[in-house]
Amino acid sequence: MASSVIEAFEAPNDDRAESIIASDNDGQLVKTGAGKAKSAGGEGAGDADDLDAWIKSRQLLKPDDQLELTEGELAEEITKVLTPTNTNVVLNLVVYSFKEGTFVKIPPAGNTVTIVQYAGNSIHVDSDEAKAQMEETGEIGYPLPTSAPRPSEIDLLRAQKLAALEGEEAEEAEGEEGEPGQKDERGPEEAEEEGEEEEAMDEGEGERTGEGEEVTDTPAAMPVASRKRKLINQFNFCERAALTYTNPKRNVDTQTIPPPRCQYGSNVLQWIIYDSYADDFQKQKEKEKKEDKKVHRKDEVKQSKMDQKSIMAKILNDKYLKCWQILERMINQNIYKDIANDYRYWEDPADEYREAEGTLLPLWKFQYDRTKKLSVTDLMFNPNYYDLFAVCFGSHDFLKQPNEGSLCLFTIKNPSYPDYIMAVGLYDGNVAVYSLKDNITNPLYVSMGITQKHAELVWQVKWGPDMTDGEINFYSVSSGGRVFHWVLMPNKLMVTTIITMYLENAHIEGPDGTELRLMSCGSCMRFHPTDPEVFLLGTEEGCIYKCSIAYSSKYLMTYRAHNLTVYRIDYNRFNSNIFISCSGDWRVKVWEDMRPEPLFIFDLGSAVGDVKWAPYSSTVFAAVTNEGKVYVFDLNVNKYRAICVQAVVPKRKNKLTRLSFNEKLPFIIVGDDKGTITSLKLSPNLRLMVKPPKKQLYLEQHTLQVQKLERLLSLVRELPEGAVVSDQPATVKS
């Protein structure tokens, strides 16, 4: 048998004879070799013993209890199945989620590890997409035509050499024809070098093209082969010309306020556990009782569910309405972006060189479709929210009164539509109180009865300070000649007559011979800013009465102010002894308390609908007229004429009726008799502040404004006899 294991070793004898030990298939070792024989008693015997011991150790030893298998069992194939299941992966791992407040199971990790992932931008030439692209481009034949190999430097050299040789041969041929006895001037060495170069070029060309390929004589004669068309993946490909500049990435870090945390510790005792179980048991019993009652009151439960659904629907509608209002404001702010910027930051550059004049910049116009034909009867800003103002719509035409008026609340953030709309009708002498927190469609309080209201239309309503018991109260004046005090009680509206206005020295004799006093018709009222018991009343006869709540039968002072109806009265913000009035006799007059004659008189050439002192300056006031103009005066700059006269509405179509200053921002709103409210921003010259002198830099602006007004009043009060005040504008420190 052929041996299966062969091991070579060197014999230990001196002659270094080689021996080979071979093992056959039966496990027997056979020693063969070509060496010299040794004697039995010599060194060869020792070597033989060592060899036998070594061979014995190499024999295969089988245990006695080894199972003996047959040839069929040994030839049987045992199949082992490999599965992708990783038995080393730990399943059912969980972690605690602070967001959900419970333990969350972690999904097992996958067995696939992605080392490199790249989306290719080419497609295979044998794919359907490649065939479709070739058909679209008009290419005929499949597979794609192979392009001719690009000529190498050897080809170019060979072409140049052949062209040179052809040129020389042509010259020689011409020379031979001209001179038949001429010979080739090249020597044998040059011809031999030229032949070697041609052979080298031929060998290089043969190596490049390979066997079996034909090469043309010159590259110029080679046909131009079409290049291999580039097949692109239409879903992952972009041309270099279509790439745009990629903006660099920036990291924007924000830090939020961490949630508040606190440490809590408590002891859990046996009686605490008992009490908690007792509470749970009591709650369970109450719950069972409620369920028993619900079984007997199915109808009531259905009704309560319906009521609850209606309440939830109302709450949901209110939420939707609020969201739509916010969205509407955002859209309007985007539409009127330019006006909003002017509203905040516009400053007239012409005021820098025009010291005694100013301008008004028109901003937004506020309108409501249902009040287009009504007149603006009153305007007022909210004392707490500077962007919210109320507008009262009615009519000054007593022969054509509308069916109802409206009270709308507008905000500067939404000039397109009022935030709140309330219907009021006070032409009959009644008063109504509404609350914006509750249902605004119906008033909370309304005057009832014949004696519990005014006899004529109500011209003006003013809130009063809260009473000692905390009741809310207000005052109203009407053409009936009475001033009422209204107190809002929990269930009704209480009314008290404060004063009844009579004309002085106006008595008539009645049918029975009794003497009767004629009543005065009130048109406006204004409370003293510091003394809540004192107020001024304007009448349709042109008089102004100074009255007090404590004295209902007498006037504290009577001012023969105007010849026609007094439309508005307003106190100065920095000196409560100074007030201003306007009337239909075209005049605006500035008064001082307890002085029968006015300090200033201004004729505006048309009926003056409203006049207001500015909240930021003690000498600035504004007025509006029926001609559609706004007049702004600054007595410290010019005591005789307005520093700004600007038309806001057309003269023949609209009449300005009301005016109001914003308490915080430098703009005003004016209303006309067509139901339109226009906002106007004051230029810098119309809102100059007083600069304190160098030695009195510590003085506040309020003190400086008071001092400015006092200096102006001192000039008017103490004019010497025969003195004439110049018409030059007064200087202003700004």
XYZ file of C-alpha atoms in Angstrom:
734
model
C 0.000 0.000 0.000
C 1.051 3.522 -0.584
C 2.177 5.324 2.518
C 0.122 8.200 3.859
C 2.630 9.758 6.293
C 6.288 10.233 5.509
C 8.854 11.634 7.939
C 12.498 12.162 7.095
C 15.252 12.221 9.669
C 18.995 12.000 9.843
C 20.683 8.748 10.981
C 22.788 9.049 14.109
C 25.763 7.299 12.551
C 28.882 9.086 11.522
C 28.323 8.479 7.852
C 25.032 10.421 8.100
C 23.142 7.792 6.144
C 19.619 8.837 5.454
C 16.690 6.679 6.532
C 12.971 7.040 5.854
C 10.171 5.723 8.012
C 6.906 5.308 6.175
C 3.500 4.479 7.528
C 1.085 2.492 5.488
C -2.693 2.472 5.685
C -2.709 -0.215 8.381
C -0.779 1.996 10.770
C 2.450 -0.057 10.503
C 5.762 1.763 10.279
C 8.313 0.596 7.719
C 11.944 1.670 7.846
C 13.830 1.994 4.666
C 17.203 3.462 4.139
C 20.560 3.249 2.462
C 23.150 3.210 5.126
C 25.958 1.056 6.339
C 25.192 -2.037 8.463
C 26.123 -2.003 12.108
C 27.023 -4.804 14.373
C 24.363 -6.176 16.747
C 26.392 -5.479 19.830
C 27.648 -2.104 18.812
C 26.157 1.332 18.744
C 23.624 0.213 16.155
C 21.750 -1.902 18.735
C 21.173 1.107 20.999
C 19.890 3.084 18.129
C 17.456 0.278 17.208
C 15.996 0.241 20.721
C 15.432 3.943 20.622
C 13.737 3.588 17.273
C 11.399 0.880 18.521
C 10.453 2.995 21.519
C 9.749 5.938 19.288
C 7.674 3.806 16.872
C 5.659 2.372 19.765
C 4.803 5.817 21.003
C 3.544 6.693 17.533
C 1.049 3.857 17.317
C -2.706 4.670 17.507
C -4.213 3.444 20.747
C -7.972 2.797 20.812
C -10.014 2.669 24.006
C -11.652 -0.622 24.865
C -15.196 0.784 25.073
C -15.128 2.551 21.690
C -18.321 2.168 19.658
C -17.864 0.166 16.540
C -19.695 1.628 13.508
C -20.572 -0.125 10.323
C -19.572 1.026 6.882
C -23.113 2.373 6.207
C -23.104 4.358 9.427
C -19.712 5.797 8.650
C -20.814 6.776 5.135
C -24.000 8.519 6.382
C -24.025 12.331 5.879
C -25.167 14.439 8.791
C -26.691 17.811 7.742
C -26.096 20.866 9.957
C -28.369 23.902 9.460
C -26.992 27.391 10.076
C -29.544 30.051 11.123
C -29.070 33.862 11.303
C -30.333 33.870 14.867
C -27.704 35.249 17.186
C -27.948 33.363 20.431
C -25.648 35.841 22.156
C -28.083 38.726 21.774
C -29.889 39.570 25.005
C -33.631 39.963 24.507
C -36.321 41.737 26.582
C -34.114 44.616 27.658
C -35.990 47.634 29.116
C -35.015 51.152 30.163
C -36.932 53.704 32.226
C -38.490 56.535 30.166
C -38.847 59.795 32.107
C -41.169 61.135 29.408
C -43.714 58.313 29.665
C -43.046 57.572 33.322
C -42.633 53.820 32.811
C -40.206 51.171 31.549
C -39.931 50.906 27.759
C -38.711 47.828 25.878
C -35.556 48.290 23.778
C -35.793 46.786 20.257
C -33.142 44.092 19.590
C -30.121 45.100 17.587
C -29.894 43.855 13.996
C -27.329 41.372 12.770
C -26.386 43.432 9.742
C -23.585 45.958 10.089
C -23.363 48.463 7.262
C -19.762 49.482 6.702
C -20.043 51.460 3.468
C -23.206 52.560 1.684
C -23.000 54.458 -1.582
C -25.730 55.208 -4.094
C -24.380 54.756 -7.601
C -25.080 57.145 -10.425
C -24.532 54.718 -13.332
C -26.613 51.880 -14.771
C -25.678 48.597 -16.415
C -25.392 48.551 -20.182
C -27.636 45.468 -20.469
C -30.472 46.819 -18.296
C -33.856 47.919 -19.637
C -33.222 51.486 -18.543
C -29.999 51.603 -20.601
C -31.834 50.318 -23.673
C -34.572 52.941 -23.212
C -31.977 55.723 -22.966
C -30.257 54.541 -26.163
C -33.572 54.508 -28.015
C -34.440 58.023 -26.794
C -31.079 59.417 -27.938
C -31.551 57.878 -31.428
C -28.654 55.437 -31.192
C -29.017 52.401 -33.497
C -27.576 49.004 -32.776
C -26.954 47.077 -29.625
C -24.596 46.717 -27.833
C -23.138 50.195 -27.825
C -20.491 50.937 -30.481
C -16.991 50.752 -29.056
C -14.860 53.820 -29.476
C -11.568 53.675 -31.333
C -8.454 53.646 -29.173
C -6.888 56.980 -28.571
C -3.681 57.434 -30.651
C -0.590 57.198 -28.518
C 2.677 59.129 -28.817
C 4.158 56.325 -30.970
C 1.289 56.716 -33.456
C 1.869 60.447 -33.664
C 5.637 60.008 -34.173
C 5.052 57.385 -36.817
C 2.578 59.599 -38.659
C 5.008 62.513 -38.620
C 7.862 60.279 -39.837
C 5.792 58.809 -42.659
C 4.650 62.244 -43.746
C 8.276 63.426 -43.821
C 9.350 60.383 -45.857
C 6.547 60.893 -48.365
C 7.590 64.511 -48.773
C 11.245 63.529 -49.371
C 10.251 60.828 -51.895
C 8.168 63.336 -53.783
C 11.097 65.776 -53.909
C 13.454 63.004 -55.082
C 11.023 61.969 -57.784
C 10.847 65.527 -59.013
C 14.655 65.726 -58.890
C 15.069 62.515 -60.847
C 12.678 63.764 -63.490
C 14.554 67.062 -63.719
C 18.088 65.592 -63.271
C 18.136 61.925 -64.308
C 21.685 61.144 -63.118
C 21.227 62.342 -59.446
C 21.665 59.742 -56.649
C 20.424 59.503 -53.039
C 22.543 61.683 -50.809
C 21.783 59.675 -47.629
C 24.499 57.405 -46.447
C 24.086 53.789 -45.509
C 24.160 54.625 -41.754
C 21.247 57.078 -41.960
C 19.171 54.650 -43.985
C 19.871 51.893 -41.484
C 18.839 54.111 -38.512
C 15.640 55.064 -40.317
C 14.790 51.381 -40.894
C 15.362 50.574 -37.212
C 13.023 53.384 -36.150
C 10.283 52.132 -38.483
C 10.647 48.582 -37.156
C 10.447 49.786 -33.556
C 7.331 51.793 -34.361
C 5.776 48.783 -36.087
C 6.526 46.560 -33.096
C 5.004 49.113 -30.658
C 1.893 49.391 -32.789
C 1.569 45.632 -32.930
C 1.829 45.327 -29.166
C -0.803 48.057 -28.655
C -3.391 46.745 -31.075
C -2.821 43.035 -30.426
C -2.867 40.098 -32.780
C -5.548 39.867 -35.420
C -6.230 43.643 -35.500
C -5.601 45.734 -38.559
C -3.931 49.122 -38.246
C -4.204 51.755 -40.885
C -1.127 53.310 -42.373
C -1.696 56.834 -40.957
C -3.868 58.188 -38.117
C -5.342 60.694 -40.559
C -6.777 57.822 -42.568
C -8.357 56.191 -39.470
C -12.181 56.575 -39.248
C -13.398 58.653 -36.314
C -15.198 56.210 -33.983
C -18.015 57.495 -31.801
C -17.307 57.631 -28.108
C -19.104 55.317 -25.705
C -22.219 57.094 -24.532
C -22.453 57.676 -20.796
C -25.536 56.016 -19.357
C -26.692 57.827 -16.224
C -29.028 56.882 -13.435
C -31.871 59.365 -13.722
C -32.776 58.987 -10.034
C -29.313 59.716 -8.663
C -27.503 62.028 -11.022
C -26.877 65.752 -11.356
C -24.802 67.696 -13.840
C -21.957 69.812 -12.568
C -23.442 72.896 -14.244
C -26.659 72.476 -12.223
C -24.940 72.487 -8.861
C -25.489 75.595 -6.751
C -23.540 77.043 -3.903
C -24.118 75.214 -0.669
C -24.475 77.532 2.273
C -22.222 76.685 5.199
C -23.889 75.098 8.160
C -24.111 76.951 11.409
C -24.821 75.682 14.851
C -27.358 77.718 16.776
C -27.395 76.848 20.442
C -30.260 77.734 22.726
C -30.567 77.234 26.399
C -33.964 76.775 27.961
C -34.907 77.330 31.551
C -34.652 74.022 33.378
C -37.849 72.821 35.032
C -38.077 73.591 38.728
C -37.026 70.812 41.024
C -37.406 70.229 44.701
C -36.517 67.559 47.195
C -39.288 65.819 49.057
C -38.999 63.471 51.932
C -41.552 61.813 54.175
C -41.943 58.948 56.576
C -44.348 56.115 55.776
C -45.925 54.783 58.948
C -48.582 52.193 59.566
C -51.324 54.683 60.388
C -50.546 56.680 57.209
C -51.023 53.543 55.113
C -54.255 52.774 56.963
C -55.636 56.276 56.354
C -54.840 56.071 52.632
C -56.694 52.762 52.342
C -59.617 54.198 54.276
C -59.806 57.191 51.909
C -59.776 54.924 48.873
C -62.542 52.828 50.371
C -64.637 55.894 51.109
C -64.173 57.224 47.581
C -65.182 53.871 46.145
C -68.385 53.876 48.207
C -69.235 57.410 47.079
C -68.622 56.417 43.484
C -71.016 53.471 43.827
C -73.675 55.739 45.308
C -73.339 58.162 42.413
C -73.694 55.308 39.948
C -76.881 54.171 41.685
C -78.305 57.671 41.453
C -77.407 57.897 37.765
C -79.442 54.773 37.067
C -82.560 56.459 38.461
C -81.944 59.740 36.669
C -81.361 58.787 33.055
C -83.275 61.728 31.696
C -81.364 64.174 33.845
C -78.103 62.618 32.758
C -79.027 62.962 29.087
C -79.958 66.576 29.616
C -76.745 67.263 31.491
C -74.748 65.609 28.709
C -76.425 67.794 26.146
C -75.691 70.864 28.231
C -72.112 69.744 28.659
C -71.757 69.236 24.916
C -73.093 72.706 24.253
C -70.700 74.163 26.800
C -67.772 72.287 25.279
C -68.804 73.424 21.804
C -68.939 77.017 23.011
C -65.493 76.727 24.607
C -64.135 75.177 21.425
C -65.664 77.941 19.305
C -64.095 80.554 21.566
C -60.709 78.897 21.130
C -61.154 78.824 17.359
C -62.197 82.466 17.387
C -59.111 83.445 19.342
C -56.854 81.538 16.948
C -58.492 83.199 13.950
C -58.089 86.606 15.560
C -54.370 85.997 16.077
C -54.018 84.772 12.498
C -55.916 87.802 11.209
C -53.614 90.131 13.125
C -50.536 88.414 11.706
C -51.861 88.755 8.141
C -52.684 92.433 8.673
C -49.242 93.105 10.112
C -47.686 91.572 6.988
C -49.989 93.567 4.704
C -49.354 96.867 6.503
C -45.666 96.253 7.125
C -44.569 99.633 5.736
C -47.157 101.499 7.788
C -46.143 99.581 10.900
C -42.528 100.654 10.395
C -43.624 104.274 9.997
C -45.813 103.940 13.055
C -42.808 102.991 15.140
C -39.793 104.665 13.568
C -40.861 107.469 11.198
C -39.436 110.916 11.914
C -40.063 113.840 9.547
C -36.601 115.032 8.373
C -38.040 118.450 7.455
C -38.552 119.242 11.145
C -34.803 119.701 11.576
C -34.806 123.012 9.692
C -38.508 123.866 10.142
C -38.583 124.810 13.829
C -42.082 126.286 14.201
C -44.059 123.825 12.057
C -44.957 120.152 12.125
C -46.829 117.554 10.102
C -49.151 114.605 10.642
C -48.413 111.306 8.901
C -51.556 109.260 8.047
C -51.299 105.665 9.230
C -54.256 103.244 9.295
C -57.947 103.739 8.664
C -60.460 101.831 10.791
C -63.890 101.071 9.343
C -66.817 98.776 9.956
C -69.290 98.009 7.179
C -72.380 98.361 9.357
C -71.382 101.823 10.613
C -70.441 103.501 7.333
C -73.438 105.865 7.458
C -73.103 106.631 11.179
C -71.124 109.414 12.797
C -68.356 108.932 15.328
C -69.843 110.349 18.520
C -67.004 109.518 20.891
C -63.436 108.127 20.987
C -61.450 106.874 23.952
C -58.241 104.870 24.459
C -58.095 102.109 27.028
C -56.122 103.270 30.098
C -54.279 99.947 30.454
C -53.832 98.738 26.849
C -52.346 101.473 24.686
C -53.339 99.808 21.382
C -57.037 99.312 22.242
C -59.605 102.065 21.821
C -63.415 102.292 21.813
C -65.496 104.060 19.179
C -69.145 105.017 19.625
C -71.219 105.312 16.452
C -74.444 107.298 16.315
C -75.967 110.303 14.566
C -76.038 114.027 15.260
C -78.955 114.503 12.898
C -81.978 114.561 15.175
C -84.466 114.277 12.308
C -82.842 111.131 10.812
C -81.917 108.849 13.655
C -80.836 105.260 12.862
C -82.535 102.273 14.381
C -79.526 101.492 16.558
C -75.996 102.630 17.233
C -72.845 100.616 17.794
C -69.945 100.557 20.179
C -66.852 98.974 18.587
C -63.495 98.191 20.113
C -60.615 98.440 17.644
C -56.964 97.565 18.068
C -54.004 98.944 16.158
C -52.835 95.389 15.507
C -55.959 94.654 13.440
C -57.210 97.683 11.467
C -59.497 95.651 9.213
C -62.136 94.552 11.712
C -63.118 95.455 15.302
C -62.349 92.978 18.056
C -65.663 93.553 19.873
C -68.956 94.931 18.620
C -71.783 95.943 20.943
C -75.158 97.356 19.919
C -76.368 100.272 22.068
C -79.330 102.594 21.790
C -79.172 105.569 24.146
C -81.092 108.122 22.162
C -84.152 107.489 24.345
C -82.324 108.324 27.562
C -81.505 104.796 28.738
C -78.040 103.608 29.749
C -76.554 100.125 29.370
C -73.487 98.426 30.846
C -71.642 95.667 28.992
C -68.876 93.298 30.069
C -66.278 92.004 27.622
C -65.613 88.960 29.791
C -69.208 87.733 29.538
C -71.712 87.637 26.712
C -71.405 90.964 24.882
C -74.617 90.554 22.885
C -76.743 91.428 25.908
C -75.986 94.122 28.498
C -75.359 93.211 32.114
C -77.324 96.232 33.305
C -79.866 98.394 31.545
C -82.043 101.195 32.908
C -85.739 100.356 33.149
C -88.918 102.295 33.731
C -89.958 105.883 33.136
C -88.368 107.497 36.167
C -85.209 105.368 36.060
C -83.802 107.014 32.926
C -83.105 110.351 31.292
C -85.882 112.279 29.616
C -83.685 113.157 26.615
C -80.756 111.630 24.805
C -77.599 110.859 26.793
C -74.643 112.910 25.554
C -71.796 111.553 27.667
C -71.025 108.902 30.277
C -68.074 108.967 32.698
C -66.878 106.317 35.121
C -66.365 107.418 38.698
C -64.008 106.087 41.387
C -65.160 103.003 43.252
C -67.255 103.685 46.311
C -66.257 102.845 49.869
C -68.145 99.536 49.719
C -66.477 98.617 46.418
C -69.464 99.252 44.136
C -68.782 100.310 40.562
C -70.484 103.553 39.565
C -70.668 106.039 36.703
C -72.248 109.379 35.821
C -74.284 110.471 32.801
C -75.478 113.789 31.432
C -78.295 114.386 28.946
C -80.233 117.099 27.217
C -82.912 116.745 29.879
C -80.894 118.958 32.226
C -80.034 116.335 34.846
C -76.868 114.534 35.894
C -77.474 110.994 37.159
C -75.296 108.835 39.352
C -75.606 105.116 38.558
C -74.462 102.370 40.965
C -74.070 98.765 39.821
C -75.663 96.608 42.508
C -75.587 92.782 42.366
C -79.078 92.493 40.895
C -80.121 95.935 39.688
C -78.974 99.376 38.610
C -79.522 102.123 41.189
C -79.840 105.753 40.049
C -79.572 109.036 41.940
C -79.977 112.591 40.644
C -76.803 114.571 41.330
C -77.818 117.970 40.016
C -80.582 119.570 37.976
C -79.349 122.339 35.722
C -81.371 125.582 35.506
C -80.685 128.691 33.536
C -79.674 131.645 35.636
C -82.107 134.568 35.660
C -84.486 132.729 33.318
C -87.969 132.622 34.794
C -91.331 132.343 33.044
C -94.856 132.515 34.298
C -96.956 129.391 34.058
C -100.603 129.094 32.939
C -101.771 129.300 36.536
C -99.563 132.279 37.313
C -96.789 130.352 39.052
C -93.175 131.200 38.300
C -91.213 128.483 36.499
C -87.440 128.179 35.990
C -86.119 127.123 32.589
C -83.861 124.069 32.584
C -80.486 123.989 30.879
C -79.588 121.230 28.403
C -76.383 119.406 29.209
C -74.025 118.446 26.370
C -70.771 117.239 27.969
C -69.087 116.698 31.329
C -65.578 116.366 32.702
C -64.455 115.397 36.227
C -61.579 117.110 37.998
C -58.393 114.970 37.749
C -57.484 115.338 41.447
C -60.805 116.116 43.175
C -63.380 113.398 42.314
C -66.252 115.466 43.720
C -65.789 118.413 41.333
C -66.815 118.297 37.677
C -67.518 120.663 34.788
C -70.715 120.641 32.764
C -71.052 122.017 29.233
C -74.475 123.062 28.005
C -76.223 123.642 24.709
C -76.589 127.320 25.664
C -72.815 127.792 25.665
C -72.273 128.008 29.432
C -69.874 125.941 31.495
C -70.885 125.128 35.075
C -68.495 124.085 37.783
C -70.405 121.705 40.049
C -69.848 119.524 43.081
C -71.446 116.278 44.170
C -71.824 117.679 47.686
C -73.873 120.707 46.504
C -76.678 119.660 44.186
C -78.581 122.940 44.217
C -75.842 125.495 43.437
C -73.029 126.022 40.974
C -69.533 126.662 42.242
C -68.733 128.790 39.203
C -70.420 129.825 35.939
C -68.376 130.550 32.815
C -69.988 132.442 29.940
C -67.909 130.455 27.544
C -69.464 130.259 24.069
C -72.386 131.404 22.000
C -73.357 127.914 20.792
C -73.268 124.381 22.151
C -70.167 123.372 24.123
C -69.034 120.109 22.548
C -66.055 119.106 24.702
C -64.122 120.091 27.845
C -60.714 118.781 28.843
C -58.384 119.398 31.820
C -54.665 120.013 31.431
C -52.586 116.972 32.427
C -49.925 118.998 34.286
C -52.033 121.733 35.899
C -55.570 120.843 37.000
C -56.529 124.533 37.265
C -56.260 124.898 33.472
C -58.950 123.518 31.161
C -59.953 123.988 27.536
C -63.297 124.032 25.736
C -64.576 124.017 22.152
C -67.916 124.894 20.639
C -69.930 125.193 17.470
C -69.164 128.946 17.395
C -65.756 128.105 15.756
C -63.753 128.951 18.877
C -61.387 127.170 21.219
C -60.794 128.791 24.616
C -58.282 128.126 27.371
C -59.564 128.824 30.899
C -58.128 129.055 34.380
C -60.131 127.911 37.358
C -62.181 130.668 39.055
C -61.318 133.229 36.373
C -64.380 134.393 34.386
C -62.370 135.423 31.335
C -60.434 133.014 29.113
C -56.654 133.131 28.880
C -56.501 132.279 25.159
C -59.062 132.400 22.354
C -58.540 130.767 18.949
C -60.906 131.089 15.991
C -60.622 128.076 13.657
C -63.111 129.228 11.009
C -65.460 126.245 11.418
C -67.383 124.368 14.083
C -64.938 122.615 16.432
C -66.073 119.075 17.236
C -63.472 118.102 19.828
C -60.364 119.407 21.619
C -57.825 117.561 23.775
C -54.710 118.411 25.766
C -51.636 116.347 24.887
C -50.562 113.831 27.556
C -46.838 114.520 26.979
C -46.709 118.354 26.962
C -48.347 121.030 29.119
C -48.694 123.527 26.237
C -49.782 121.309 23.333
C -53.404 120.622 22.403
C -55.232 119.491 19.242
C -58.665 120.178 17.776
C -60.776 118.939 14.855
C -63.293 120.924 12.779
C -66.195 120.314 10.420
C -63.974 121.288 7.488
C -62.056 118.027 7.911
C -58.886 119.626 9.352
C -56.765 118.838 12.380
C -55.163 121.747 14.275
C -52.216 121.241 16.615
C -51.186 124.152 18.884
C -48.097 124.608 21.030
C -48.529 127.730 23.163
C -44.875 127.746 24.087
C -43.914 128.001 20.387
C -46.704 130.244 19.080
C -49.497 131.705 21.188
C -51.560 132.969 18.244
C -51.719 130.345 15.534
C -51.430 126.598 15.134
C -48.062 125.069 14.301
C -49.787 122.331 12.245
C -52.954 122.542 10.127
C -53.636 119.468 8.033
C -56.712 118.248 6.137
C -57.533 114.625 6.819
C -60.844 114.111 4.988
C -62.472 115.917 2.031
C -63.963 119.268 3.024
C -67.359 118.934 1.373
C -67.985 115.239 1.996
C -66.777 114.516 5.538
C -66.687 116.310 8.863
C -64.334 115.483 11.699
C -66.216 114.967 14.932
C -63.947 113.430 17.595
C -60.258 113.309 18.582
C -58.150 111.330 21.057
C -54.420 111.231 22.014
C -52.640 107.961 22.652
C -51.310 107.854 26.202
C -47.952 106.191 25.393
C -47.166 106.584 21.701
C -46.952 109.817 19.653
C -50.049 109.452 17.498
C -53.705 110.512 17.525
C -56.949 109.098 16.129
C -59.739 111.192 14.605
C -63.272 110.187 13.608
C -65.616 111.643 11.000
C -69.349 111.602 10.308
C -69.007 108.680 7.828
C -67.886 106.143 10.394
C -64.158 106.234 9.529
C -61.374 106.506 12.115
C -57.958 107.680 10.916
C -54.720 107.387 12.889
C -52.077 110.132 12.473
C -48.516 110.221 13.771
C -47.101 113.457 15.167
C -43.827 114.718 13.721
C -40.962 115.586 16.120
C -41.776 119.324 16.176
C -45.254 118.567 17.529
C -43.970 116.630 20.520
C -40.936 118.546 21.759
C -39.712 117.769 25.245
C -38.158 120.325 27.583
C -34.421 120.057 28.056
C -33.418 120.775 31.675
C -30.880 123.541 32.314
C -27.315 122.590 33.156
C -27.727 123.413 36.845
C -30.989 121.457 37.143
C -30.293 118.216 35.344
C -31.892 116.298 38.189
C -35.381 117.662 37.420
C -37.935 115.283 35.944
C -39.879 115.949 32.760
C -43.157 116.431 34.664
C -41.625 119.204 36.775
C -40.138 120.875 33.712
C -43.517 120.800 31.946
C -45.209 122.401 34.960
C -42.581 125.140 35.066
C -42.970 125.767 31.325
C -46.728 126.229 31.682
C -46.315 128.504 34.712
C -43.940 130.775 32.800
C -46.452 130.984 29.963
C -49.366 131.766 32.314
C -47.383 134.428 34.131
C -46.980 136.323 30.863
C -50.715 136.200 30.178
C -51.884 137.008 33.687
C -49.680 140.030 34.354
C -49.538 141.922 31.102
C -48.959 145.641 31.788
C -51.452 148.137 30.481
C -50.793 149.130 26.888
C -48.341 146.268 26.302
C -48.600 144.327 23.057
C -47.451 140.733 22.747
C -45.322 140.179 19.634
C -46.460 137.678 17.041
C -43.039 135.976 16.912
C -42.949 132.303 17.939
C -41.588 131.623 21.385
C -38.274 129.776 21.687
C -38.242 126.226 22.891
C -35.314 124.395 24.437
C -35.123 121.063 22.783
